[in-house]
C-alpha atoms as an extended CHARMM CRD file, in Angstrom:
* protein
*
       227  EXT
         1         1  UNK       CA              0.0460000000       -0.0040000000        0.0960000000  PROA      1               0.0000000000
         2         2  UNK       CA              1.7430000000        3.7290000000       -0.7950000000  PROA      2               0.0000000000
         3         3  UNK       CA              1.5650000000        5.7650000000        1.6870000000  PROA      3               0.0000000000
         4         4  UNK       CA              0.2910000000        8.9640000000        2.1720000000  PROA      4               0.0000000000
         5         5  UNK       CA              2.5750000000       11.4740000000        1.6210000000  PROA      5               0.0000000000
         6         6  UNK       CA              0.5800000000       14.0430000000        2.8790000000  PROA      6               0.0000000000
         7         7  UNK       CA              0.9750000000       13.4400000000        6.4820000000  PROA      7               0.0000000000
         8         8  UNK       CA              4.3090000000       14.3570000000        7.9710000000  PROA      8               0.0000000000
         9         9  UNK       CA              7.8620000000       12.2410000000        9.0590000000  PROA      9               0.0000000000
        10        10  UNK       CA              8.4750000000       11.6930000000       12.5880000000  PROA      10              0.0000000000
        11        11  UNK       CA             11.9900000000       12.7720000000       14.4510000000  PROA      11              0.0000000000
        12        12  UNK       CA             11.8900000000       10.8900000000       17.3040000000  PROA      12              0.0000000000
        13        13  UNK       CA             14.5790000000       11.4310000000       20.6350000000  PROA      13              0.0000000000
        14        14  UNK       CA             15.4110000000        8.7870000000       22.6260000000  PROA      14              0.0000000000
        15        15  UNK       CA             17.2650000000       10.6690000000       26.3460000000  PROA      15              0.0000000000
        16        16  UNK       CA             18.4220000000        9.1150000000       28.8600000000  PROA      16              0.0000000000
        17        17  UNK       CA             19.3280000000       11.3990000000       31.2430000000  PROA      17              0.0000000000
        18        18  UNK       CA             20.4080000000       12.3760000000       34.5270000000  PROA      18              0.0000000000
        19        19  UNK       CA             17.7330000000       12.0040000000       37.6640000000  PROA      19              0.0000000000
        20        20  UNK       CA             14.4110000000       15.2230000000       36.8350000000  PROA      20              0.0000000000
        21        21  UNK       CA             14.2360000000       16.9730000000       40.6210000000  PROA      21              0.0000000000
        22        22  UNK       CA             10.0870000000       16.0440000000       40.6100000000  PROA      22              0.0000000000
        23        23  UNK       CA             10.9250000000       11.9420000000       39.1080000000  PROA      23              0.0000000000
        24        24  UNK       CA             10.9420000000        9.4490000000       42.0470000000  PROA      24              0.0000000000
        25        25  UNK       CA             14.5960000000        8.9040000000       43.1690000000  PROA      25              0.0000000000
        26        26  UNK       CA             14.2430000000        4.8620000000       42.4320000000  PROA      26              0.0000000000
        27        27  UNK       CA             12.4560000000        4.6840000000       39.4180000000  PROA      27              0.0000000000
        28        28  UNK       CA             15.0210000000        4.0640000000       35.6360000000  PROA      28              0.0000000000
        29        29  UNK       CA             13.7350000000        6.6030000000       33.3140000000  PROA      29              0.0000000000
        30        30  UNK       CA             13.3790000000        7.0460000000       29.6740000000  PROA      30              0.0000000000
        31        31  UNK       CA             12.1880000000       10.1350000000       27.8640000000  PROA      31              0.0000000000
        32        32  UNK       CA             11.8490000000       10.6400000000       24.7980000000  PROA      32              0.0000000000
        33        33  UNK       CA             10.6390000000       13.7570000000       21.9450000000  PROA      33              0.0000000000
        34        34  UNK       CA              9.5320000000       13.8430000000       18.8070000000  PROA      34              0.0000000000
        35        35  UNK       CA              8.1820000000       16.4030000000       16.3910000000  PROA      35              0.0000000000
        36        36  UNK       CA              7.4810000000       16.8190000000       12.3540000000  PROA      36              0.0000000000
        37        37  UNK       CA             10.0020000000       16.7670000000        9.8120000000  PROA      37              0.0000000000
        38        38  UNK       CA              6.9090000000       19.1550000000        7.6050000000  PROA      38              0.0000000000
        39        39  UNK       CA              4.0970000000       21.0190000000        8.9280000000  PROA      39              0.0000000000
        40        40  UNK       CA              1.0960000000       19.5430000000        9.2060000000  PROA      40              0.0000000000
        41        41  UNK       CA              2.5920000000       17.1020000000       11.7980000000  PROA      41              0.0000000000
        42        42  UNK       CA              0.0130000000       15.9370000000       14.5270000000  PROA      42              0.0000000000
        43        43  UNK       CA              1.5520000000       13.3920000000       16.9240000000  PROA      43              0.0000000000
        44        44  UNK       CA              3.0840000000       10.1240000000       17.3110000000  PROA      44              0.0000000000
        45        45  UNK       CA              3.2270000000        6.7550000000       18.4740000000  PROA      45              0.0000000000
        46        46  UNK       CA              6.2460000000        5.5030000000       19.7820000000  PROA      46              0.0000000000
        47        47  UNK       CA              6.5240000000        1.6040000000       18.7820000000  PROA      47              0.0000000000
        48        48  UNK       CA              9.9220000000       -0.9530000000       20.4190000000  PROA      48              0.0000000000
        49        49  UNK       CA             10.4830000000       -3.9760000000       19.8450000000  PROA      49              0.0000000000
        50        50  UNK       CA             12.2210000000       -6.0870000000       21.8730000000  PROA      50              0.0000000000
        51        51  UNK       CA             13.7040000000       -9.3760000000       19.5370000000  PROA      51              0.0000000000
        52        52  UNK       CA             15.8520000000       -7.3090000000       16.6260000000  PROA      52              0.0000000000
        53        53  UNK       CA             12.8520000000       -5.8480000000       15.0440000000  PROA      53              0.0000000000
        54        54  UNK       CA             10.1800000000       -8.7870000000       14.0230000000  PROA      54              0.0000000000
        55        55  UNK       CA              7.9290000000       -7.6980000000       16.3880000000  PROA      55              0.0000000000
        56        56  UNK       CA              7.1730000000       -4.6010000000       17.8680000000  PROA      56              0.0000000000
        57        57  UNK       CA              3.9550000000       -3.2370000000       20.6550000000  PROA      57              0.0000000000
        58        58  UNK       CA              3.1470000000        0.2450000000       20.9840000000  PROA      58              0.0000000000
        59        59  UNK       CA              5.2690000000        1.6240000000       24.4160000000  PROA      59              0.0000000000
        60        60  UNK       CA              3.7540000000        5.4960000000       24.4670000000  PROA      60              0.0000000000
        61        61  UNK       CA              2.7500000000        8.5090000000       22.1930000000  PROA      61              0.0000000000
        62        62  UNK       CA              4.0450000000       11.6400000000       21.7260000000  PROA      62              0.0000000000
        63        63  UNK       CA              0.3450000000       14.5660000000       21.9140000000  PROA      63              0.0000000000
        64        64  UNK       CA              3.0180000000       17.5020000000       20.9940000000  PROA      64              0.0000000000
        65        65  UNK       CA              5.5000000000       18.6470000000       19.2810000000  PROA      65              0.0000000000
        66        66  UNK       CA              9.6270000000       19.6770000000       21.1510000000  PROA      66              0.0000000000
        67        67  UNK       CA             11.4100000000       21.9570000000       20.1320000000  PROA      67              0.0000000000
        68        68  UNK       CA             14.2910000000       20.3080000000       18.6490000000  PROA      68              0.0000000000
        69        69  UNK       CA             17.1820000000       20.9300000000       16.4680000000  PROA      69              0.0000000000
        70        70  UNK       CA             20.8120000000       21.1930000000       16.4890000000  PROA      70              0.0000000000
        71        71  UNK       CA             23.9740000000       23.3150000000       17.7320000000  PROA      71              0.0000000000
        72        72  UNK       CA             25.3930000000       25.5410000000       15.1240000000  PROA      72              0.0000000000
        73        73  UNK       CA             28.0570000000       27.1080000000       16.9840000000  PROA      73              0.0000000000
        74        74  UNK       CA             30.6970000000       25.3460000000       19.5180000000  PROA      74              0.0000000000
        75        75  UNK       CA             30.2990000000       26.2620000000       23.1130000000  PROA      75              0.0000000000
        76        76  UNK       CA             32.6170000000       27.2000000000       24.5810000000  PROA      76              0.0000000000
        77        77  UNK       CA             34.0680000000       25.4250000000       28.3270000000  PROA      77              0.0000000000
        78        78  UNK       CA             32.6900000000       27.6760000000       31.4710000000  PROA      78              0.0000000000
        79        79  UNK       CA             32.6920000000       27.0360000000       35.2900000000  PROA      79              0.0000000000
        80        80  UNK       CA             28.7610000000       25.7140000000       36.9670000000  PROA      80              0.0000000000
        81        81  UNK       CA             29.3520000000       27.9200000000       39.5050000000  PROA      81              0.0000000000
        82        82  UNK       CA             27.9380000000       30.9280000000       38.4200000000  PROA      82              0.0000000000
        83        83  UNK       CA             25.9250000000       32.3090000000       35.7270000000  PROA      83              0.0000000000
        84        84  UNK       CA             28.1040000000       32.0490000000       31.6710000000  PROA      84              0.0000000000
        85        85  UNK       CA             27.5850000000       35.3410000000       30.8210000000  PROA      85              0.0000000000
        86        86  UNK       CA             30.3810000000       35.2000000000       27.7750000000  PROA      86              0.0000000000
        87        87  UNK       CA             29.7470000000       31.8800000000       26.0110000000  PROA      87              0.0000000000
        88        88  UNK       CA             26.8460000000       31.9630000000       24.0430000000  PROA      88              0.0000000000
        89        89  UNK       CA             25.6490000000       29.2000000000       21.6720000000  PROA      89              0.0000000000
        90        90  UNK       CA             23.3580000000       29.4050000000       18.6320000000  PROA      90              0.0000000000
        91        91  UNK       CA             20.5470000000       26.5130000000       17.5870000000  PROA      91              0.0000000000
        92        92  UNK       CA             18.6120000000       25.8330000000       14.6530000000  PROA      92              0.0000000000
        93        93  UNK       CA             15.3640000000       24.3210000000       14.8650000000  PROA      93              0.0000000000
        94        94  UNK       CA             12.9610000000       22.2700000000       13.3670000000  PROA      94              0.0000000000
        95        95  UNK       CA              9.9530000000       22.8340000000       12.5500000000  PROA      95              0.0000000000
        96        96  UNK       CA              7.9780000000       25.7220000000       13.5610000000  PROA      96              0.0000000000
        97        97  UNK       CA              9.3100000000       25.6660000000       17.1980000000  PROA      97              0.0000000000
        98        98  UNK       CA             10.3050000000       28.8900000000       19.1670000000  PROA      98              0.0000000000
        99        99  UNK       CA             12.3030000000       29.7970000000       22.0700000000  PROA      99              0.0000000000
       100       100  UNK       CA             11.8160000000       32.7670000000       24.8480000000  PROA      100             0.0000000000
       101       101  UNK       CA             14.1920000000       34.1680000000       26.8830000000  PROA      101             0.0000000000
       102       102  UNK       CA             13.1050000000       34.5090000000       30.4400000000  PROA      102             0.0000000000
       103       103  UNK       CA             14.7490000000       36.1410000000       33.5190000000  PROA      103             0.0000000000
       104       104  UNK       CA             17.0780000000       35.7740000000       35.2610000000  PROA      104             0.0000000000
       105       105  UNK       CA             14.6100000000       33.9830000000       38.2220000000  PROA      105             0.0000000000
       106       106  UNK       CA             12.9050000000       31.6850000000       36.4540000000  PROA      106             0.0000000000
       107       107  UNK       CA             15.7500000000       30.0280000000       35.7940000000  PROA      107             0.0000000000
       108       108  UNK       CA             16.7550000000       29.5230000000       38.9390000000  PROA      108             0.0000000000
       109       109  UNK       CA             13.1030000000       28.4090000000       39.7500000000  PROA      109             0.0000000000
       110       110  UNK       CA             14.1560000000       25.3190000000       37.0060000000  PROA      110             0.0000000000
       111       111  UNK       CA             12.9240000000       27.0960000000       33.2930000000  PROA      111             0.0000000000
       112       112  UNK       CA             14.4800000000       27.3270000000       29.8290000000  PROA      112             0.0000000000
       113       113  UNK       CA             16.1580000000       23.7320000000       30.8500000000  PROA      113             0.0000000000
       114       114  UNK       CA             17.3820000000       22.0730000000       27.0510000000  PROA      114             0.0000000000
       115       115  UNK       CA             20.0940000000       19.6660000000       26.4780000000  PROA      115             0.0000000000
       116       116  UNK       CA             22.7270000000       20.9030000000       24.0710000000  PROA      116             0.0000000000
       117       117  UNK       CA             24.8800000000       17.7800000000       22.8670000000  PROA      117             0.0000000000
       118       118  UNK       CA             25.0590000000       15.3530000000       26.3640000000  PROA      118             0.0000000000
       119       119  UNK       CA             25.1360000000       18.9100000000       28.6880000000  PROA      119             0.0000000000
       120       120  UNK       CA             22.0200000000       20.5400000000       30.5180000000  PROA      120             0.0000000000
       121       121  UNK       CA             22.1920000000       24.0200000000       30.7060000000  PROA      121             0.0000000000
       122       122  UNK       CA             19.3530000000       26.9710000000       31.4730000000  PROA      122             0.0000000000
       123       123  UNK       CA             19.2410000000       30.1630000000       29.2870000000  PROA      123             0.0000000000
       124       124  UNK       CA             18.2610000000       33.2310000000       30.3100000000  PROA      124             0.0000000000
       125       125  UNK       CA             18.1210000000       35.4940000000       26.7620000000  PROA      125             0.0000000000
       126       126  UNK       CA             16.8770000000       33.5120000000       23.6780000000  PROA      126             0.0000000000
       127       127  UNK       CA             17.9080000000       36.1690000000       20.2630000000  PROA      127             0.0000000000
       128       128  UNK       CA             15.9970000000       35.5260000000       17.6730000000  PROA      128             0.0000000000
       129       129  UNK       CA             18.5220000000       35.6000000000       14.3470000000  PROA      129             0.0000000000
       130       130  UNK       CA             15.7560000000       34.6290000000       11.5930000000  PROA      130             0.0000000000
       131       131  UNK       CA             13.0070000000       31.7620000000       11.1930000000  PROA      131             0.0000000000
       132       132  UNK       CA             13.7540000000       28.7780000000       14.0150000000  PROA      132             0.0000000000
       133       133  UNK       CA             17.4890000000       30.2080000000       14.6530000000  PROA      133             0.0000000000
       134       134  UNK       CA             18.6060000000       31.5550000000       18.3110000000  PROA      134             0.0000000000
       135       135  UNK       CA             21.1060000000       33.0700000000       19.6670000000  PROA      135             0.0000000000
       136       136  UNK       CA             21.4680000000       31.6130000000       23.7610000000  PROA      136             0.0000000000
       137       137  UNK       CA             22.8190000000       33.1110000000       26.3950000000  PROA      137             0.0000000000
       138       138  UNK       CA             23.3920000000       33.9670000000       30.4390000000  PROA      138             0.0000000000
       139       139  UNK       CA             23.8760000000       30.3590000000       30.4340000000  PROA      139             0.0000000000
       140       140  UNK       CA             23.5770000000       28.0860000000       33.7640000000  PROA      140             0.0000000000
       141       141  UNK       CA             26.1110000000       25.0890000000       32.4540000000  PROA      141             0.0000000000
       142       142  UNK       CA             26.7470000000       21.8370000000       33.8260000000  PROA      142             0.0000000000
       143       143  UNK       CA             23.1450000000       21.0190000000       36.0030000000  PROA      143             0.0000000000
       144       144  UNK       CA             21.6060000000       18.6720000000       37.2230000000  PROA      144             0.0000000000
       145       145  UNK       CA             25.1410000000       16.6700000000       37.3420000000  PROA      145             0.0000000000
       146       146  UNK       CA             26.8560000000       16.6640000000       33.5510000000  PROA      146             0.0000000000
       147       147  UNK       CA             29.5310000000       19.0270000000       34.6290000000  PROA      147             0.0000000000
       148       148  UNK       CA             31.5440000000       16.0240000000       32.8760000000  PROA      148             0.0000000000
       149       149  UNK       CA             30.4440000000       16.9200000000       29.6210000000  PROA      149             0.0000000000
       150       150  UNK       CA             31.0070000000       20.9890000000       29.3480000000  PROA      150             0.0000000000
       151       151  UNK       CA             33.6740000000       20.5360000000       27.8360000000  PROA      151             0.0000000000
       152       152  UNK       CA             32.9050000000       18.3110000000       24.5540000000  PROA      152             0.0000000000
       153       153  UNK       CA             30.9680000000       19.9460000000       22.4620000000  PROA      153             0.0000000000
       154       154  UNK       CA             30.9390000000       20.1100000000       18.8680000000  PROA      154             0.0000000000
       155       155  UNK       CA             29.3920000000       21.5400000000       15.6190000000  PROA      155             0.0000000000
       156       156  UNK       CA             26.1590000000       19.9600000000       14.1060000000  PROA      156             0.0000000000
       157       157  UNK       CA             25.0550000000       18.7910000000       18.3050000000  PROA      157             0.0000000000
       158       158  UNK       CA             21.6850000000       17.9410000000       18.9180000000  PROA      158             0.0000000000
       159       159  UNK       CA             19.9420000000       20.1470000000       21.2010000000  PROA      159             0.0000000000
       160       160  UNK       CA             16.4140000000       19.9370000000       22.4790000000  PROA      160             0.0000000000
       161       161  UNK       CA             14.5720000000       22.7110000000       24.9140000000  PROA      161             0.0000000000
       162       162  UNK       CA             13.8350000000       19.7820000000       27.9400000000  PROA      162             0.0000000000
       163       163  UNK       CA              9.7720000000       21.1440000000       28.8330000000  PROA      163             0.0000000000
       164       164  UNK       CA              6.5320000000       20.1230000000       29.4620000000  PROA      164             0.0000000000
       165       165  UNK       CA              6.7200000000       18.5050000000       25.5820000000  PROA      165             0.0000000000
       166       166  UNK       CA              8.7970000000       15.9250000000       26.9730000000  PROA      166             0.0000000000
       167       167  UNK       CA              7.2620000000       12.4190000000       27.3740000000  PROA      167             0.0000000000
       168       168  UNK       CA              8.4340000000        9.4340000000       29.9230000000  PROA      168             0.0000000000
       169       169  UNK       CA              8.1550000000        5.9550000000       30.5550000000  PROA      169             0.0000000000
       170       170  UNK       CA              9.7090000000        4.1560000000       33.7640000000  PROA      170             0.0000000000
       171       171  UNK       CA             11.6720000000        1.4510000000       32.4180000000  PROA      171             0.0000000000
       172       172  UNK       CA             11.8330000000       -2.1900000000       34.4710000000  PROA      172             0.0000000000
       173       173  UNK       CA             15.8240000000       -2.3610000000       35.6220000000  PROA      173             0.0000000000
       174       174  UNK       CA             16.1660000000       -5.6250000000       33.2790000000  PROA      174             0.0000000000
       175       175  UNK       CA             16.4810000000       -3.4290000000       30.2650000000  PROA      175             0.0000000000
       176       176  UNK       CA             19.2390000000       -1.0180000000       31.5110000000  PROA      176             0.0000000000
       177       177  UNK       CA             22.0300000000       -2.3750000000       29.5880000000  PROA      177             0.0000000000
       178       178  UNK       CA             20.1240000000       -4.0320000000       26.4440000000  PROA      178             0.0000000000
       179       179  UNK       CA             19.4880000000       -2.6240000000       23.6890000000  PROA      179             0.0000000000
       180       180  UNK       CA             15.7260000000       -2.5950000000       21.6660000000  PROA      180             0.0000000000
       181       181  UNK       CA             14.6830000000       -0.3800000000       18.9180000000  PROA      181             0.0000000000
       182       182  UNK       CA             12.7580000000        1.9980000000       18.5830000000  PROA      182             0.0000000000
       183       183  UNK       CA              9.9120000000        3.5530000000       16.7020000000  PROA      183             0.0000000000
       184       184  UNK       CA              8.1310000000        7.2860000000       15.5510000000  PROA      184             0.0000000000
       185       185  UNK       CA              5.3620000000        6.4440000000       13.9230000000  PROA      185             0.0000000000
       186       186  UNK       CA              2.8070000000        9.9300000000       12.7790000000  PROA      186             0.0000000000
       187       187  UNK       CA             -0.4990000000        9.2680000000       13.7120000000  PROA      187             0.0000000000
       188       188  UNK       CA             -1.8110000000        8.8190000000       10.5650000000  PROA      188             0.0000000000
       189       189  UNK       CA              1.0820000000        6.7220000000        8.8110000000  PROA      189             0.0000000000
       190       190  UNK       CA              1.7150000000        2.5840000000        9.0970000000  PROA      190             0.0000000000
       191       191  UNK       CA              4.4770000000        1.5670000000       11.3120000000  PROA      191             0.0000000000
       192       192  UNK       CA              6.4960000000        1.2160000000        8.1610000000  PROA      192             0.0000000000
       193       193  UNK       CA              6.8560000000        4.1740000000        7.3700000000  PROA      193             0.0000000000
       194       194  UNK       CA              9.9660000000        4.5400000000        9.4600000000  PROA      194             0.0000000000
       195       195  UNK       CA             13.2810000000        3.5940000000       10.8930000000  PROA      195             0.0000000000
       196       196  UNK       CA             13.9100000000        1.1080000000       13.3850000000  PROA      196             0.0000000000
       197       197  UNK       CA             16.2890000000        3.2110000000       15.8550000000  PROA      197             0.0000000000
       198       198  UNK       CA             18.4640000000        1.0690000000       18.2980000000  PROA      198             0.0000000000
       199       199  UNK       CA             18.8600000000        2.9310000000       21.3790000000  PROA      199             0.0000000000
       200       200  UNK       CA             20.2110000000        0.9690000000       24.4470000000  PROA      200             0.0000000000
       201       201  UNK       CA             19.6160000000        2.4960000000       27.8920000000  PROA      201             0.0000000000
       202       202  UNK       CA             21.3020000000        2.8240000000       30.6770000000  PROA      202             0.0000000000
       203       203  UNK       CA             20.2480000000        4.2630000000       33.6840000000  PROA      203             0.0000000000
       204       204  UNK       CA             21.6080000000        7.0500000000       33.6540000000  PROA      204             0.0000000000
       205       205  UNK       CA             18.6770000000        8.7260000000       36.4790000000  PROA      205             0.0000000000
       206       206  UNK       CA             19.4320000000        6.2460000000       38.9890000000  PROA      206             0.0000000000
       207       207  UNK       CA             23.2880000000        7.0440000000       39.4930000000  PROA      207             0.0000000000
       208       208  UNK       CA             24.2920000000       10.2440000000       41.5730000000  PROA      208             0.0000000000
       209       209  UNK       CA             24.4870000000       13.5420000000       40.8570000000  PROA      209             0.0000000000
       210       210  UNK       CA             28.4540000000       14.3370000000       40.9180000000  PROA      210             0.0000000000
       211       211  UNK       CA             29.5370000000       15.5280000000       44.4100000000  PROA      211             0.0000000000
       212       212  UNK       CA             29.9880000000       18.6420000000       45.4830000000  PROA      212             0.0000000000
       213       213  UNK       CA             31.5560000000       20.3240000000       48.8750000000  PROA      213             0.0000000000
       214       214  UNK       CA             33.4620000000       17.6490000000       49.5750000000  PROA      214             0.0000000000
       215       215  UNK       CA             36.0110000000       17.9100000000       53.3140000000  PROA      215             0.0000000000
       216       216  UNK       CA             38.4170000000       15.4230000000       54.8500000000  PROA      216             0.0000000000
       217       217  UNK       CA             39.2440000000       15.6770000000       57.8820000000  PROA      217             0.0000000000
       218       218  UNK       CA             42.1320000000       13.3000000000       59.9610000000  PROA      218             0.0000000000
       219       219  UNK       CA             41.7550000000       12.0260000000       62.9960000000  PROA      219             0.0000000000
       220       220  UNK       CA             44.5500000000       11.2580000000       65.8910000000  PROA      220             0.0000000000
       221       221  UNK       CA             44.6860000000        7.4850000000       64.3680000000  PROA      221             0.0000000000
       222       222  UNK       CA             45.7000000000        8.7250000000       60.6040000000  PROA      222             0.0000000000
       223       223  UNK       CA             41.8170000000        7.9350000000       59.5240000000  PROA      223             0.0000000000
       224       224  UNK       CA             40.0750000000       10.1040000000       57.3610000000  PROA      224             0.0000000000
       225       225  UNK       CA             36.3820000000       11.3630000000       57.1070000000  PROA      225             0.0000000000
       226       226  UNK       CA             34.7820000000       12.5910000000       54.7250000000  PROA      226             0.0000000000
       227       227  UNK       CA             31.7420000000       14.9480000000       54.1680000000  PROA      227             0.0000000000
């Protein structure tokens, strides 16, 4: 059967991210997001195969388009201790997604969190350059324990706004470390309309954030106590 070419394909992103403040701290959570590769996208159904693509079952659904794109500049390294007011990153979004500037207080309360490569940042200012292209500035870096990724950026890496457009599913612990295949099928399309994405969930949400403010004291017997 010929596919309906008027229905846009889905760009599906699978996200193995650290624990969000709103998550249960004993659950392995897989987040995912999607958007249309053309106008007229009306949501998608996410399917998963546990047998190398022989069979697929419905896993979840996506109702709202996420702000997904790529970074067209390299975000330079900086400290995670204070706002990075020096560096910026330019991002290009798919579809009709838009970004908004917010106050510093809103950022401190959790607004404008985004994934750039593997680093989670927050930004105060989104300056529009042209349709779908923004310069982000006033950054908080290395959020939710991603300080390790601050110096790892490259041109063309993924960008995604981490807002209410994301969906999540709790993953059974016995799936951690096992490759599975996923498809994001636009509502109205068939299962064969999209290629499978291989993805191995590693359970980052179950791991603690990076330790901070470590102190150590020695006692008279030579024992070290770390706090």
